[in-house]
Amino acid sequence: MGIRRQPVAPGNRGAASGAAAGRAERVMAGISKGSSSSVNNPRSGPSLAHRGAAIGSLDQRVDPQIFNLAADVAESPDNKIPTLLLKLKEILKGPPLGSKELKKLKEDIYYYDLIQYCVLVLTQDYHHISGGWFTAVQLAEILSTACVGLDPKEDVEEFYNKVLPSAADNLMLLARRLQARFLKAVEAEDKQDFLRYFHDVTNSLCWLFSGHIQLTQYAFQSDHLLQLLLTDDVETGAIMVSVLHGILQVNRTVLYSVKEKNIRLILDELIYKLSATTNPVIGSTSTKVMLLMAESHPPTLQMLCTSYKGLCPLLSKQWTGRGFDRELSQLLELLYAGSTQGAEKQRFYRAACVIQAAWRAYQTRKRMKKLPKVVTTLQRSFRARRKQEMQRLEKKREEEELKHQLLLRRHRALREFRQRQLSLLEIVPASEMDRYLQEEKEQSALLIQKVWHGYRQRRAFHKQKQALKEFKAAVVIQRAVLKFLQRRRNLRTGILPWQGSKGLTDTRRLELRAKVEEYVKLHPALC
């Protein structure tokens, strides 16, 4: 396949063109002996007839469009090469994404040094090139698309150690130039164009980093990234902070291979942007970037806690309620805890509180659902108790009324009795007065005796009633004990000692013994 050339600086365009033409000539060398003029003069290139013959003799796996484009690039002057390389965009759009055909196209593009040409032409001044800076933006997109998913089979170390870092470096350089022209632009239309170009180039850069995550380490150590980040412009600054956030999302462990000085410079710029601007996009992305750095790199968290004492008040006062409170609260938790373990413990406690609150809320809702039934039951019981209390009071009032009525009747009867006695005394003659009084005394004595005898008999009956209960209980216990003893006696009489089998006579005993001896003789091994 030939010897690969090394990437050359922009000033050595003649050498680069000669190397590319030399590759095409090596392919065409076996076609025609009469093309010695092309070999001696690479810039002149092969004729159209020779190019057609060369395409026919190429390996069928090589796309002729790539071969023709490589030959055209080798023949063209410097200011025409960027426009020619734009044809790669249509070539790469043909095969479906992720297919083997697309992978083979990218390998051929790399083999014919077209990727290296895209890297080199990004450093040119596009002010006098057809298409202007839009051509550079398209080339940046082509370069990132061609590099992502490419795994060359030849010159692997050159691709990963030289081509990819050069591509990332030149993309960042192009972004810096677009950023500078955006800041210098006066007309609003020009500013919008350069801002769009800058955003497209940064997207291409992020796409390249997503396909080759090893470049993120190189990006963090590059001065171009820091220069792009160190800007007071809000729009380009927001885009660069987003790029930084995308790089950290692609490779969270990249900070372990970055110098502490570079990390500190990035933190200084992020915190400066948080303090100097009120743009919610910059605030949100800067907070997310610092959160990713603190979560994935504990030394960065320690650096934030020790070197930036006023960061927590700044975040809580200036950026609370700006639409990214969740990330802001997570970052503040990490800063207050001082370590990821402490923040994890706080989140654990908070989660426990949330679970407890949810459980209590569930229990409360459950009780609230049962509350109507409970209230109904409570009201029913209250009404029942109130009704019982009213009935008791009514009964007590009726009893008191009855007692009062009885008392009144007694007084009335006593009064009537005395009045009757007085009337009788007036009727009774004086000669019979003593006898009448004697009879009254006897009647009174009999009444008193009758009442006393009744009281004494009732008291004696109550005493006899308790003794009668004890007597009945003793009779029941005795009856149960007698029944238990009777059952035990019946059980003993039912179990008789074994008296042997009935009907076994001596003759039968001799017959059985003879059978046993006969069995022993027949089966000596079993006995």
Short mmCIF file of C-alpha atoms in Angstrom, two decimals:
data_model
loop_
_atom_site.label_atom_id
_atom_site.label_comp_id
_atom_site.label_asym_id
_atom_site.label_seq_id
_atom_site.Cartn_x
_atom_site.Cartn_y
_atom_site.Cartn_z
CA MET A 1 0.00 0.00 0.00
CA GLY A 2 2.96 2.35 0.26
CA ILE A 3 4.62 4.41 2.96
CA ARG A 4 2.45 6.78 5.01
CA ARG A 5 3.55 10.40 5.22
CA GLN A 6 3.89 12.25 8.50
CA PRO A 7 1.58 15.24 9.19
CA VAL A 8 3.24 18.43 8.08
CA ALA A 9 2.92 22.03 9.16
CA PRO A 10 0.82 24.49 7.16
CA GLY A 11 3.95 26.09 5.74
CA ASN A 12 5.08 22.83 4.08
CA ARG A 13 2.16 22.66 1.65
CA GLY A 14 4.44 21.66 -1.19
CA ALA A 15 5.68 18.63 0.69
CA ALA A 16 2.16 17.68 1.73
CA SER A 17 0.88 17.95 -1.84
CA GLY A 18 3.81 15.98 -3.13
CA ALA A 19 3.20 13.21 -0.61
CA ALA A 20 -0.47 12.92 -1.54
CA ALA A 21 0.36 12.97 -5.25
CA GLY A 22 3.10 10.42 -4.67
CA ARG A 23 0.51 8.08 -3.12
CA ALA A 24 -1.73 8.43 -6.18
CA GLU A 25 1.24 7.90 -8.47
CA ARG A 26 2.24 4.72 -6.61
CA VAL A 27 -1.23 3.36 -7.35
CA MET A 28 -0.92 4.38 -10.98
CA ALA A 29 2.69 3.27 -11.44
CA GLY A 30 1.74 -0.18 -12.70
CA ILE A 31 -0.75 1.26 -15.22
CA SER A 32 1.36 3.34 -17.48
CA LYS A 33 5.08 3.66 -18.03
CA GLY A 34 4.49 6.89 -19.92
CA SER A 35 3.48 8.85 -16.83
CA SER A 36 7.04 9.58 -15.75
CA SER A 37 6.34 13.27 -16.06
CA SER A 38 3.70 12.96 -13.36
CA VAL A 39 6.12 11.16 -11.07
CA ASN A 40 8.80 13.76 -11.61
CA ASN A 41 6.29 16.59 -11.13
CA PRO A 42 3.66 15.57 -8.50
CA ARG A 43 1.80 18.86 -8.76
CA SER A 44 1.06 18.29 -12.44
CA GLY A 45 -0.98 15.14 -11.65
CA PRO A 46 -2.03 12.34 -14.06
CA SER A 47 -3.95 12.96 -17.23
CA LEU A 48 -7.65 12.17 -17.53
CA ALA A 49 -6.99 9.06 -19.62
CA HIS A 50 -4.41 7.76 -17.17
CA ARG A 51 -6.78 8.51 -14.23
CA GLY A 52 -9.54 6.46 -15.86
CA ALA A 53 -7.16 3.55 -16.40
CA ALA A 54 -5.95 3.82 -12.82
CA ILE A 55 -9.49 3.70 -11.46
CA GLY A 56 -10.19 0.56 -13.47
CA SER A 57 -7.14 -1.21 -12.04
CA LEU A 58 -7.71 -0.23 -8.40
CA ASP A 59 -8.87 -2.66 -5.79
CA GLN A 60 -12.61 -3.03 -6.17
CA ARG A 61 -13.04 -2.21 -2.46
CA VAL A 62 -11.66 1.35 -2.93
CA ASP A 63 -14.28 3.99 -3.70
CA PRO A 64 -13.33 5.74 -6.98
CA GLN A 65 -14.73 9.03 -5.68
CA ILE A 66 -12.17 9.02 -2.89
CA PHE A 67 -9.36 8.20 -5.31
CA ASN A 68 -10.40 10.98 -7.72
CA LEU A 69 -10.74 13.43 -4.85
CA ALA A 70 -7.26 12.55 -3.54
CA ALA A 71 -5.81 13.06 -7.01
CA ASP A 72 -7.64 16.40 -7.40
CA VAL A 73 -6.40 17.58 -4.02
CA ALA A 74 -2.84 16.64 -4.98
CA GLU A 75 -3.11 18.67 -8.19
CA SER A 76 -4.91 21.73 -6.80
CA PRO A 77 -3.45 24.90 -5.27
CA ASP A 78 -3.80 25.68 -1.58
CA ASN A 79 -6.81 27.98 -1.87
CA LYS A 80 -8.80 25.37 -3.83
CA ILE A 81 -8.22 22.43 -1.51
CA PRO A 82 -10.85 23.41 1.16
CA THR A 83 -13.55 23.61 -1.50
CA LEU A 84 -12.55 20.22 -2.91
CA LEU A 85 -12.58 18.60 0.52
CA LEU A 86 -16.24 19.60 0.91
CA LYS A 87 -17.05 16.72 -1.45
CA LEU A 88 -16.33 14.38 1.44
CA LYS A 89 -19.61 15.46 3.02
CA GLU A 90 -21.65 13.97 0.17
CA ILE A 91 -19.44 10.86 0.10
CA LEU A 92 -19.97 10.22 3.82
CA LYS A 93 -23.73 10.74 3.55
CA GLY A 94 -24.14 7.80 1.20
CA PRO A 95 -23.79 4.68 3.40
CA PRO A 96 -26.08 4.24 6.42
CA LEU A 97 -24.74 5.14 9.83
CA GLY A 98 -22.79 2.35 11.52
CA SER A 99 -22.54 0.21 8.38
CA LYS A 100 -19.42 -1.57 7.15
CA GLU A 101 -19.47 0.51 3.95
CA LEU A 102 -19.18 3.73 5.95
CA LYS A 103 -16.35 2.28 8.01
CA LYS A 104 -14.51 1.25 4.81
CA LEU A 105 -15.01 4.74 3.35
CA LYS A 106 -13.47 6.33 6.43
CA GLU A 107 -10.50 3.96 6.26
CA ASP A 108 -9.95 4.87 2.58
CA ILE A 109 -10.25 8.58 3.39
CA TYR A 110 -7.61 8.18 6.07
CA TYR A 111 -5.37 6.06 3.82
CA TYR A 112 -5.41 8.71 1.08
CA ASP A 113 -4.46 11.41 3.63
CA LEU A 114 -7.72 13.33 3.16
CA ILE A 115 -8.28 13.48 6.93
CA GLN A 116 -4.80 14.93 7.35
CA TYR A 117 -5.61 17.53 4.68
CA CYS A 118 -8.80 18.46 6.59
CA VAL A 119 -6.70 18.91 9.72
CA LEU A 120 -4.17 21.09 7.93
CA VAL A 121 -6.58 23.35 6.06
CA LEU A 122 -8.41 24.31 9.29
CA THR A 123 -5.46 26.56 10.09
CA GLN A 124 -5.83 28.65 6.91
CA ASP A 125 -7.32 32.13 6.69
CA TYR A 126 -10.75 31.69 5.09
CA HIS A 127 -11.28 35.34 4.38
CA HIS A 128 -10.16 34.87 0.73
CA ILE A 129 -11.39 31.29 0.27
CA SER A 130 -14.63 30.48 -1.52
CA GLY A 131 -17.43 30.14 1.00
CA GLY A 132 -15.55 31.99 3.68
CA TRP A 133 -15.70 30.78 7.25
CA PHE A 134 -18.76 28.65 6.48
CA THR A 135 -16.42 26.41 4.49
CA ALA A 136 -14.23 26.03 7.58
CA VAL A 137 -17.28 25.09 9.66
CA GLN A 138 -18.28 22.44 7.12
CA LEU A 139 -14.73 21.06 7.10
CA ALA A 140 -14.79 20.86 10.89
CA GLU A 141 -18.01 18.84 10.70
CA ILE A 142 -16.51 16.58 8.01
CA LEU A 143 -13.36 16.06 10.07
CA SER A 144 -15.25 15.06 13.23
CA THR A 145 -17.60 12.78 11.26
CA ALA A 146 -14.70 11.04 9.50
CA CYS A 147 -12.72 10.52 12.69
CA VAL A 148 -15.56 9.21 14.85
CA GLY A 149 -15.95 5.48 14.30
CA LEU A 150 -12.64 5.20 12.46
CA ASP A 151 -10.29 2.47 13.64
CA PRO A 152 -7.52 2.24 11.03
CA LYS A 153 -5.76 -1.02 10.38
CA GLU A 154 -2.48 0.67 9.43
CA ASP A 155 -0.49 3.37 11.20
CA VAL A 156 -2.63 3.09 14.28
CA GLU A 157 -0.15 4.89 16.53
CA GLU A 158 0.12 7.79 14.09
CA PHE A 159 -3.68 8.15 14.00
CA TYR A 160 -4.19 8.08 17.77
CA ASN A 161 -1.04 9.92 18.82
CA LYS A 162 -0.72 12.56 16.07
CA VAL A 163 -3.75 12.88 13.81
CA LEU A 164 -6.46 12.95 16.51
CA PRO A 165 -4.63 15.39 18.83
CA SER A 166 -3.87 17.63 15.82
CA ALA A 167 -7.54 17.49 14.80
CA ALA A 168 -8.72 18.47 18.30
CA ASP A 169 -6.11 21.20 18.53
CA ASN A 170 -7.00 22.71 15.15
CA LEU A 171 -10.73 22.54 15.90
CA MET A 172 -10.15 24.48 19.13
CA LEU A 173 -7.92 26.91 17.24
CA LEU A 174 -10.67 27.44 14.66
CA ALA A 175 -13.16 28.01 17.47
CA ARG A 176 -10.85 30.66 18.99
CA ARG A 177 -10.60 32.47 15.66
CA LEU A 178 -14.37 32.42 15.20
CA GLN A 179 -14.82 33.65 18.78
CA ALA A 180 -12.43 36.55 18.14
CA ARG A 181 -14.23 37.53 14.94
CA PHE A 182 -17.57 37.36 16.72
CA LEU A 183 -16.33 39.75 19.38
CA LYS A 184 -14.92 42.13 16.74
CA ALA A 185 -17.98 42.06 14.48
CA VAL A 186 -20.00 45.27 14.40
CA GLU A 187 -23.08 44.40 12.38
CA ALA A 188 -25.73 42.25 14.03
CA GLU A 189 -25.98 39.90 11.05
CA ASP A 190 -22.24 39.20 11.10
CA LYS A 191 -22.34 38.58 14.83
CA GLN A 192 -25.17 36.08 14.42
CA ASP A 193 -23.31 34.27 11.62
CA PHE A 194 -20.06 34.01 13.59
CA LEU A 195 -21.95 32.89 16.70
CA ARG A 196 -23.65 30.15 14.70
CA TYR A 197 -20.30 29.11 13.18
CA PHE A 198 -18.75 29.03 16.65
CA HIS A 199 -21.57 26.87 17.97
CA ASP A 200 -21.28 24.43 15.03
CA VAL A 201 -17.51 24.08 15.50
CA THR A 202 -17.92 23.38 19.22
CA ASN A 203 -20.54 20.76 18.37
CA SER A 204 -18.07 19.10 16.02
CA LEU A 205 -15.46 19.23 18.78
CA CYS A 206 -17.85 17.58 21.26
CA TRP A 207 -18.72 14.91 18.68
CA LEU A 208 -15.02 14.17 18.21
CA PHE A 209 -14.54 13.87 21.99
CA SER A 210 -17.53 11.54 22.29
CA GLY A 211 -16.05 9.20 19.69
CA HIS A 212 -12.52 9.27 21.14
CA ILE A 213 -12.72 9.88 24.89
CA GLN A 214 -8.93 9.74 25.26
CA LEU A 215 -8.85 13.21 23.66
CA THR A 216 -10.61 14.72 26.70
CA GLN A 217 -7.36 14.52 28.66
CA TYR A 218 -5.57 16.38 25.87
CA ALA A 219 -8.36 18.97 25.75
CA PHE A 220 -8.12 19.76 29.47
CA GLN A 221 -4.39 20.24 29.17
CA SER A 222 -4.66 22.42 26.06
CA ASP A 223 -4.24 26.17 26.29
CA HIS A 224 -6.83 26.65 23.56
CA LEU A 225 -9.65 25.32 25.77
CA LEU A 226 -8.65 27.62 28.62
CA GLN A 227 -8.43 30.59 26.25
CA LEU A 228 -11.87 29.78 24.86
CA LEU A 229 -13.27 29.58 28.38
CA LEU A 230 -11.63 32.84 29.52
CA THR A 231 -14.08 35.28 27.95
CA ASP A 232 -16.42 37.93 29.27
CA ASP A 233 -18.91 37.43 26.46
CA VAL A 234 -22.09 35.79 27.74
CA GLU A 235 -23.10 33.90 24.59
CA THR A 236 -19.77 32.29 23.73
CA GLY A 237 -19.06 31.76 27.41
CA ALA A 238 -22.31 29.82 27.81
CA ILE A 239 -21.42 27.68 24.79
CA MET A 240 -17.96 26.88 26.16
CA VAL A 241 -19.29 25.98 29.59
CA SER A 242 -21.72 23.62 27.84
CA VAL A 243 -18.78 22.12 25.93
CA LEU A 244 -16.94 21.61 29.20
CA HIS A 245 -20.02 19.94 30.67
CA GLY A 246 -20.25 17.64 27.64
CA ILE A 247 -16.57 16.67 27.94
CA LEU A 248 -17.05 15.75 31.62
CA GLN A 249 -20.14 13.71 30.79
CA VAL A 250 -18.18 11.78 28.16
CA ASN A 251 -15.27 10.99 30.51
CA ARG A 252 -15.85 11.49 34.25
CA THR A 253 -12.40 10.18 35.19
CA VAL A 254 -10.48 12.65 33.04
CA LEU A 255 -9.73 14.95 35.99
CA TYR A 256 -7.44 12.33 37.56
CA SER A 257 -4.98 12.87 34.70
CA VAL A 258 -5.24 16.69 34.61
CA LYS A 259 -2.84 18.94 36.48
CA GLU A 260 -4.09 20.72 39.56
CA LYS A 261 -3.13 24.06 38.01
CA ASN A 262 -5.46 23.55 35.05
CA ILE A 263 -8.30 22.42 37.33
CA ARG A 264 -7.84 25.50 39.47
CA LEU A 265 -7.89 27.77 36.39
CA ILE A 266 -11.14 26.19 35.23
CA LEU A 267 -12.69 26.57 38.69
CA ASP A 268 -11.57 30.20 38.87
CA GLU A 269 -13.27 30.99 35.58
CA LEU A 270 -16.48 29.11 36.45
CA ILE A 271 -16.81 30.85 39.82
CA TYR A 272 -16.02 34.20 38.20
CA LYS A 273 -18.81 33.63 35.69
CA LEU A 274 -21.22 32.76 38.53
CA SER A 275 -20.36 35.95 40.37
CA ALA A 276 -20.15 38.31 37.38
CA THR A 277 -23.24 37.33 35.39
CA THR A 278 -26.92 36.67 36.00
CA ASN A 279 -27.50 34.62 32.85
CA PRO A 280 -29.42 31.47 33.90
CA VAL A 281 -27.81 29.37 31.14
CA ILE A 282 -24.30 30.12 32.37
CA GLY A 283 -25.40 29.65 35.98
CA SER A 284 -27.04 26.31 35.25
CA THR A 285 -24.20 24.85 33.15
CA SER A 286 -21.50 26.18 35.51
CA THR A 287 -23.28 24.61 38.48
CA LYS A 288 -23.64 21.30 36.64
CA VAL A 289 -19.94 21.35 35.63
CA MET A 290 -18.79 21.98 39.22
CA LEU A 291 -21.17 19.29 40.47
CA LEU A 292 -19.73 16.76 38.00
CA MET A 293 -16.17 17.73 38.94
CA ALA A 294 -16.89 17.47 42.67
CA GLU A 295 -18.68 14.10 42.36
CA SER A 296 -16.13 12.46 40.05
CA HIS A 297 -12.96 13.96 41.55
CA PRO A 298 -12.75 14.24 45.38
CA PRO A 299 -9.59 16.47 45.30
CA THR A 300 -11.61 19.04 43.35
CA LEU A 301 -14.25 18.99 46.10
CA GLN A 302 -11.57 19.55 48.72
CA MET A 303 -10.21 22.39 46.62
CA LEU A 304 -13.66 23.99 46.43
CA CYS A 305 -14.15 23.68 50.19
CA THR A 306 -10.74 25.07 51.19
CA SER A 307 -9.96 27.68 48.51
CA TYR A 308 -13.42 29.15 47.83
CA LYS A 309 -14.96 29.98 51.19
CA GLY A 310 -17.60 32.36 49.83
CA LEU A 311 -18.92 29.99 47.18
CA CYS A 312 -21.81 28.60 49.27
CA PRO A 313 -23.30 32.05 50.14
CA LEU A 314 -22.86 33.13 46.52
CA LEU A 315 -24.72 30.10 45.17
CA SER A 316 -27.50 30.20 47.75
CA LYS A 317 -28.17 33.96 47.53
CA GLN A 318 -27.69 34.65 43.82
CA TRP A 319 -28.80 31.47 42.09
CA THR A 320 -31.58 29.98 44.23
CA GLY A 321 -34.89 29.77 42.41
CA ARG A 322 -33.42 30.21 38.91
CA GLY A 323 -34.66 26.91 37.46
CA PHE A 324 -31.87 24.50 38.46
CA ASP A 325 -32.46 24.15 42.20
CA ARG A 326 -31.96 20.38 42.15
CA GLU A 327 -28.35 20.54 40.89
CA LEU A 328 -27.72 23.61 43.05
CA SER A 329 -28.91 21.85 46.20
CA GLN A 330 -26.74 18.80 45.38
CA LEU A 331 -23.67 21.01 44.95
CA LEU A 332 -24.39 22.86 48.19
CA GLU A 333 -24.78 19.53 50.01
CA LEU A 334 -21.37 18.43 48.77
CA LEU A 335 -19.80 21.74 49.77
CA TYR A 336 -21.37 21.75 53.24
CA ALA A 337 -20.52 18.07 53.83
CA GLY A 338 -16.95 18.44 52.61
CA SER A 339 -16.85 14.95 51.07
CA THR A 340 -18.93 12.67 48.92
CA GLN A 341 -19.35 10.29 51.89
CA GLY A 342 -20.78 13.05 54.04
CA ALA A 343 -23.12 14.16 51.27
CA GLU A 344 -24.19 10.55 50.75
CA LYS A 345 -24.93 10.24 54.46
CA GLN A 346 -26.98 13.45 54.37
CA ARG A 347 -28.90 12.15 51.37
CA PHE A 348 -29.47 8.90 53.25
CA TYR A 349 -30.88 10.77 56.24
CA ARG A 350 -33.00 12.92 53.96
CA ALA A 351 -34.29 9.84 52.16
CA ALA A 352 -35.15 8.30 55.52
CA CYS A 353 -37.04 11.47 56.46
CA VAL A 354 -38.90 11.39 53.16
CA ILE A 355 -39.85 7.75 53.71
CA GLN A 356 -41.01 8.49 57.24
CA ALA A 357 -43.00 11.50 56.06
CA ALA A 358 -44.59 9.43 53.31
CA TRP A 359 -45.47 6.68 55.81
CA ARG A 360 -46.98 9.16 58.26
CA ALA A 361 -48.92 10.80 55.44
CA TYR A 362 -50.21 7.40 54.39
CA GLN A 363 -51.27 6.60 57.93
CA THR A 364 -52.96 9.99 58.25
CA ARG A 365 -54.82 9.54 54.96
CA LYS A 366 -55.84 6.07 56.07
CA ARG A 367 -57.19 7.45 59.34
CA MET A 368 -58.92 10.26 57.49
CA LYS A 369 -60.65 7.72 55.25
CA LYS A 370 -61.87 5.88 58.35
CA LEU A 371 -62.80 9.13 60.09
CA PRO A 372 -66.46 9.26 58.86
CA LYS A 373 -67.11 5.76 60.16
CA VAL A 374 -65.32 6.57 63.41
CA VAL A 375 -67.27 9.78 63.78
CA THR A 376 -70.51 7.93 63.11
CA THR A 377 -69.61 5.30 65.69
CA LEU A 378 -68.59 7.97 68.17
CA GLN A 379 -71.81 9.88 67.63
CA ARG A 380 -73.84 6.69 68.00
CA SER A 381 -72.09 5.75 71.22
CA PHE A 382 -72.41 9.31 72.52
CA ARG A 383 -76.13 9.37 71.76
CA ALA A 384 -76.55 5.94 73.38
CA ARG A 385 -74.72 7.05 76.52
CA ARG A 386 -76.66 10.30 76.61
CA LYS A 387 -79.90 8.36 76.23
CA GLN A 388 -78.86 5.99 79.01
CA GLU A 389 -77.92 8.92 81.21
CA MET A 390 -81.25 10.62 80.52
CA GLN A 391 -83.09 7.38 81.27
CA ARG A 392 -81.16 6.98 84.51
CA LEU A 393 -81.93 10.56 85.52
CA GLU A 394 -85.59 10.08 84.57
CA LYS A 395 -85.75 6.89 86.57
CA LYS A 396 -84.10 8.55 89.54
CA ARG A 397 -86.51 11.47 89.29
CA GLU A 398 -89.44 9.06 89.13
CA GLU A 399 -88.14 7.16 92.16
CA GLU A 400 -87.69 10.37 94.09
CA GLU A 401 -91.18 11.42 93.04
CA LEU A 402 -92.50 8.05 94.14
CA LYS A 403 -90.77 8.33 97.48
CA HIS A 404 -92.17 11.79 97.90
CA GLN A 405 -95.65 10.56 97.06
CA LEU A 406 -95.28 7.64 99.51
CA LEU A 407 -94.11 10.01 102.19
CA LEU A 408 -97.07 12.26 101.56
CA ARG A 409 -99.43 9.30 101.66
CA ARG A 410 -97.92 8.13 104.93
CA HIS A 411 -98.32 11.56 106.44
CA ARG A 412 -101.86 11.75 105.13
CA ALA A 413 -102.69 8.27 106.41
CA LEU A 414 -101.13 9.06 109.77
CA ARG A 415 -103.06 12.27 109.98
CA GLU A 416 -106.26 10.52 109.01
CA PHE A 417 -105.56 7.77 111.54
CA ARG A 418 -105.05 10.26 114.32
CA GLN A 419 -108.12 12.14 113.31
CA ARG A 420 -110.08 8.90 113.37
CA GLN A 421 -108.70 8.06 116.77
CA LEU A 422 -109.69 11.47 118.04
CA SER A 423 -113.15 11.03 116.64
CA LEU A 424 -113.37 7.56 118.22
CA LEU A 425 -112.17 8.91 121.53
CA GLU A 426 -114.94 11.41 121.43
CA ILE A 427 -117.47 8.64 120.80
CA VAL A 428 -116.13 6.13 123.39
CA PRO A 429 -117.66 6.59 126.88
CA ALA A 430 -115.37 7.46 129.74
CA SER A 431 -116.02 4.17 131.52
CA GLU A 432 -114.61 2.20 128.57
CA MET A 433 -111.67 4.48 127.86
CA ASP A 434 -109.15 2.39 129.82
CA ARG A 435 -110.15 -0.79 128.07
CA TYR A 436 -109.88 0.88 124.66
CA LEU A 437 -106.42 2.24 125.43
CA GLN A 438 -105.35 -1.19 126.63
CA GLU A 439 -106.48 -2.74 123.35
CA GLU A 440 -104.62 -0.11 121.37
CA LYS A 441 -101.43 -0.84 123.31
CA GLU A 442 -101.81 -4.54 122.65
CA GLN A 443 -102.34 -3.93 118.93
CA SER A 444 -99.29 -1.69 118.81
CA ALA A 445 -97.20 -4.26 120.67
CA LEU A 446 -98.30 -7.00 118.23
CA LEU A 447 -97.40 -4.81 115.27
CA ILE A 448 -93.97 -4.08 116.69
CA GLN A 449 -93.34 -7.75 117.43
CA LYS A 450 -94.46 -8.73 113.95
CA VAL A 451 -92.07 -6.27 112.34
CA TRP A 452 -89.20 -7.38 114.58
CA HIS A 453 -89.83 -11.08 113.91
CA GLY A 454 -89.92 -10.42 110.18
CA TYR A 455 -86.65 -8.53 110.29
CA ARG A 456 -84.96 -11.24 112.36
CA GLN A 457 -86.22 -14.03 110.06
CA ARG A 458 -85.03 -12.21 106.98
CA ARG A 459 -81.56 -11.76 108.51
CA ALA A 460 -81.44 -15.42 109.49
CA PHE A 461 -82.54 -16.41 106.00
CA HIS A 462 -79.67 -14.48 104.41
CA LYS A 463 -77.22 -16.30 106.66
CA GLN A 464 -78.80 -19.66 105.86
CA LYS A 465 -78.69 -18.84 102.14
CA GLN A 466 -74.88 -18.56 102.20
CA ALA A 467 -74.62 -21.83 104.15
CA LEU A 468 -77.03 -23.46 101.69
CA LYS A 469 -74.79 -22.39 98.77
CA GLU A 470 -71.75 -23.89 100.49
CA PHE A 471 -73.68 -27.11 101.17
CA LYS A 472 -74.76 -27.40 97.53
CA ALA A 473 -71.16 -26.80 96.38
CA ALA A 474 -69.90 -29.53 98.72
CA VAL A 475 -72.54 -31.92 97.37
CA VAL A 476 -71.44 -31.21 93.78
CA ILE A 477 -67.76 -31.76 94.63
CA GLN A 478 -68.53 -34.99 96.46
CA ARG A 479 -70.62 -36.27 93.58
CA ALA A 480 -67.77 -35.55 91.12
CA VAL A 481 -65.18 -37.25 93.34
CA LEU A 482 -67.38 -40.32 93.83
CA LYS A 483 -67.90 -40.61 90.07
CA PHE A 484 -64.14 -40.33 89.47
CA LEU A 485 -63.37 -43.02 92.06
CA GLN A 486 -66.03 -45.28 90.59
CA ARG A 487 -64.48 -44.96 87.13
CA ARG A 488 -61.05 -45.82 88.51
CA ARG A 489 -62.45 -48.93 90.22
CA ASN A 490 -64.21 -50.03 87.08
CA LEU A 491 -60.96 -49.55 85.13
CA ARG A 492 -59.00 -51.75 87.58
CA THR A 493 -61.54 -54.55 87.44
CA GLY A 494 -61.49 -54.48 83.61
CA ILE A 495 -57.69 -55.09 83.36
CA LEU A 496 -57.00 -58.72 84.42
CA PRO A 497 -53.56 -60.46 84.55
CA TRP A 498 -52.58 -62.58 81.55
CA GLN A 499 -53.46 -66.20 82.16
CA GLY A 500 -52.01 -67.72 79.04
CA SER A 501 -53.72 -68.99 75.93
CA LYS A 502 -56.74 -71.12 76.52
CA GLY A 503 -57.06 -74.50 74.86
CA LEU A 504 -53.25 -75.21 74.48
CA THR A 505 -52.92 -78.77 75.69
CA ASP A 506 -49.81 -80.87 76.06
CA THR A 507 -50.54 -82.69 72.82
CA ARG A 508 -50.81 -79.42 70.92
CA ARG A 509 -47.63 -78.18 72.57
CA LEU A 510 -45.75 -81.33 71.38
CA GLU A 511 -47.03 -80.88 67.81
CA LEU A 512 -45.84 -77.30 67.70
CA ARG A 513 -42.43 -78.26 69.05
CA ALA A 514 -42.11 -80.95 66.36
CA LYS A 515 -42.93 -78.41 63.62
CA VAL A 516 -40.30 -76.02 64.98
CA GLU A 517 -37.61 -78.72 65.02
CA GLU A 518 -38.53 -79.76 61.46
CA TYR A 519 -38.25 -76.13 60.25
CA VAL A 520 -34.84 -75.81 61.93
CA LYS A 521 -33.61 -78.91 60.14
CA LEU A 522 -34.81 -77.62 56.77
CA HIS A 523 -33.36 -74.11 57.25
CA PRO A 524 -30.19 -74.40 59.35
CA ALA A 525 -28.70 -71.19 57.85
CA LEU A 526 -31.54 -69.05 59.18
CA CYS A 527 -31.33 -70.35 62.73
#
